[in-house]
PDB file of C-alpha atoms in Angstrom:
ATOM      1  CA  SER A   1     -11.994  -5.866  18.567  1.00 88.00           C
ATOM      2  CA  LEU A   2     -10.536  -7.442  15.491  1.00 94.00           C
ATOM      3  CA  ALA A   3     -11.159  -4.365  13.383  1.00 94.00           C
ATOM      4  CA  ILE A   4      -9.322  -2.093  15.704  1.00 96.00           C
ATOM      5  CA  ARG A   5      -6.270  -4.447  15.837  1.00 97.00           C
ATOM      6  CA  GLU A   6      -6.121  -4.731  12.097  1.00 97.00           C
ATOM      7  CA  LEU A   7      -6.386  -1.027  11.561  1.00 97.00           C
ATOM      8  CA  ARG A   8      -3.811  -0.306  14.262  1.00 97.00           C
ATOM      9  CA  THR A   9      -1.442  -2.582  12.416  1.00 97.00           C
ATOM     10  CA  LEU A  10      -2.244  -0.985   9.088  1.00 97.00           C
ATOM     11  CA  VAL A  11      -1.762   2.600  10.588  1.00 97.00           C
ATOM     12  CA  ARG A  12       1.448   1.488  12.287  1.00 97.00           C
ATOM     13  CA  GLU A  13       2.873   0.157   8.968  1.00 97.00           C
ATOM     14  CA  ASN A  14       1.619   3.088   6.908  1.00 97.00           C
ATOM     15  CA  PRO A  15       1.349   6.139   9.223  1.00 96.00           C
ATOM     16  CA  SER A  16       0.287   8.495   6.382  1.00 96.00           C
ATOM     17  CA  LEU A  17      -2.610   6.259   5.192  1.00 97.00           C
ATOM     18  CA  VAL A  18      -5.479   8.761   6.121  1.00 98.00           C
ATOM     19  CA  PRO A  19      -8.360   6.506   5.074  1.00 97.00           C
ATOM     20  CA  ALA A  20      -7.221   3.839   7.652  1.00 98.00           C
ATOM     21  CA  ARG A  21      -6.849   6.514  10.363  1.00 98.00           C
ATOM     22  CA  LEU A  22     -10.452   7.754   9.555  1.00 98.00           C
ATOM     23  CA  LYS A  23     -11.765   4.190   9.918  1.00 97.00           C
ATOM     24  CA  LEU A  24      -9.653   3.492  13.091  1.00 98.00           C
ATOM     25  CA  GLY A  25     -11.052   6.660  14.590  1.00 97.00           C
ATOM     26  CA  LYS A  26     -14.532   5.646  13.741  1.00 97.00           C
ATOM     27  CA  ALA A  27     -14.039   2.257  15.278  1.00 97.00           C
ATOM     28  CA  PHE A  28     -12.624   3.796  18.464  1.00 96.00           C
ATOM     29  CA  TYR A  29     -15.516   6.298  18.622  1.00 96.00           C
ATOM     30  CA  ASP A  30     -18.159   3.514  18.134  1.00 95.00           C
ATOM     31  CA  SER A  31     -16.387   1.666  21.033  1.00 95.00           C
ATOM     32  CA  HIS A  32     -16.732   4.765  23.183  1.00 92.00           C
ATOM     33  CA  GLN A  33     -12.994   5.247  23.205  1.00 94.00           C
ATOM     34  CA  ILE A  34     -13.225   8.998  22.373  1.00 93.00           C
ATOM     35  CA  PRO A  35      -9.648  10.126  23.357  1.00 94.00           C
ATOM     36  CA  GLU A  36      -8.186   7.451  20.952  1.00 96.00           C
ATOM     37  CA  ALA A  37     -10.603   8.494  18.196  1.00 96.00           C
ATOM     38  CA  ILE A  38      -9.607  12.192  18.511  1.00 96.00           C
ATOM     39  CA  GLU A  39      -6.004  11.153  18.418  1.00 96.00           C
ATOM     40  CA  GLN A  40      -6.563   9.280  15.013  1.00 97.00           C
ATOM     41  CA  TRP A  41      -8.490  12.110  13.469  1.00 97.00           C
ATOM     42  CA  GLU A  42      -5.900  14.688  14.645  1.00 97.00           C
ATOM     43  CA  ASN A  43      -3.128  12.663  13.122  1.00 97.00           C
ATOM     44  CA  ALA A  44      -5.171  12.201   9.909  1.00 98.00           C
ATOM     45  CA  LEU A  45      -5.377  16.091   9.624  1.00 98.00           C
ATOM     46  CA  ARG A  46      -1.591  16.319  10.169  1.00 97.00           C
ATOM     47  CA  TYR A  47      -1.146  14.319   6.922  1.00 97.00           C
ATOM     48  CA  ASP A  48      -4.156  15.851   5.165  1.00 98.00           C
ATOM     49  CA  PRO A  49      -5.064  19.265   6.644  1.00 97.00           C
ATOM     50  CA  THR A  50      -7.880  19.786   4.294  1.00 97.00           C
ATOM     51  CA  ASN A  51      -9.646  16.468   4.890  1.00 98.00           C
ATOM     52  CA  SER A  52     -13.240  17.553   5.735  1.00 97.00           C
ATOM     53  CA  ILE A  53     -14.284  14.147   7.001  1.00 97.00           C
ATOM     54  CA  ALA A  54     -11.524  14.064   9.690  1.00 97.00           C
ATOM     55  CA  ARG A  55     -12.440  17.629  10.621  1.00 97.00           C
ATOM     56  CA  ASP A  56     -16.140  16.730  10.945  1.00 97.00           C
ATOM     57  CA  PHE A  57     -15.488  13.574  12.970  1.00 96.00           C
ATOM     58  CA  LEU A  58     -13.000  15.504  15.218  1.00 95.00           C
ATOM     59  CA  ARG A  59     -15.569  18.258  15.970  1.00 94.00           C
ATOM     60  CA  LEU A  60     -18.246  15.757  16.762  1.00 93.00           C
ATOM     61  CA  ALA A  61     -15.871  13.748  19.108  1.00 92.00           C
ATOM     62  CA  GLN A  62     -14.668  16.888  20.782  1.00 87.00           C
ATOM     63  CA  THR A  63     -18.352  17.970  21.443  1.00 86.00           C
ATOM     64  CA  VAL A  64     -19.095  14.595  22.866  1.00 78.00           C
ATOM     65  CA  GLN A  65     -16.069  14.650  25.084  1.00 69.00           C
ATOM     66  CA  VAL A  66     -16.861  18.163  26.469  1.00 67.00           C
ATOM     67  CA  THR A  67     -20.500  17.320  27.096  1.00 67.00           C
ATOM     68  CA  SER A  68     -19.359  14.165  28.927  1.00 65.00           C
ATOM     69  CA  LEU A  69     -17.087  16.234  31.144  1.00 62.00           C
ATOM     70  CA  ASN A  70     -19.794  18.803  31.946  1.00 60.00           C
ATOM     71  CA  GLU A  71     -22.274  16.243  33.073  1.00 60.00           C
TER      72      GLU A  71
END
């Protein structure tokens, strides 16, 4: 989608821009691209280890991924 393309460009140009990584992760998650979402939220936590939003999204995505694998 256009949003994912734009956010990817923004993150590529500004790797430490955590809000863009959070939004890109959410866009991936909403598009059922869970591994890509997890990657963005993990990277957001590398730049901001105390970011509770990234931690919460990451926990949710990991739960969805494990549940999917167990079905």
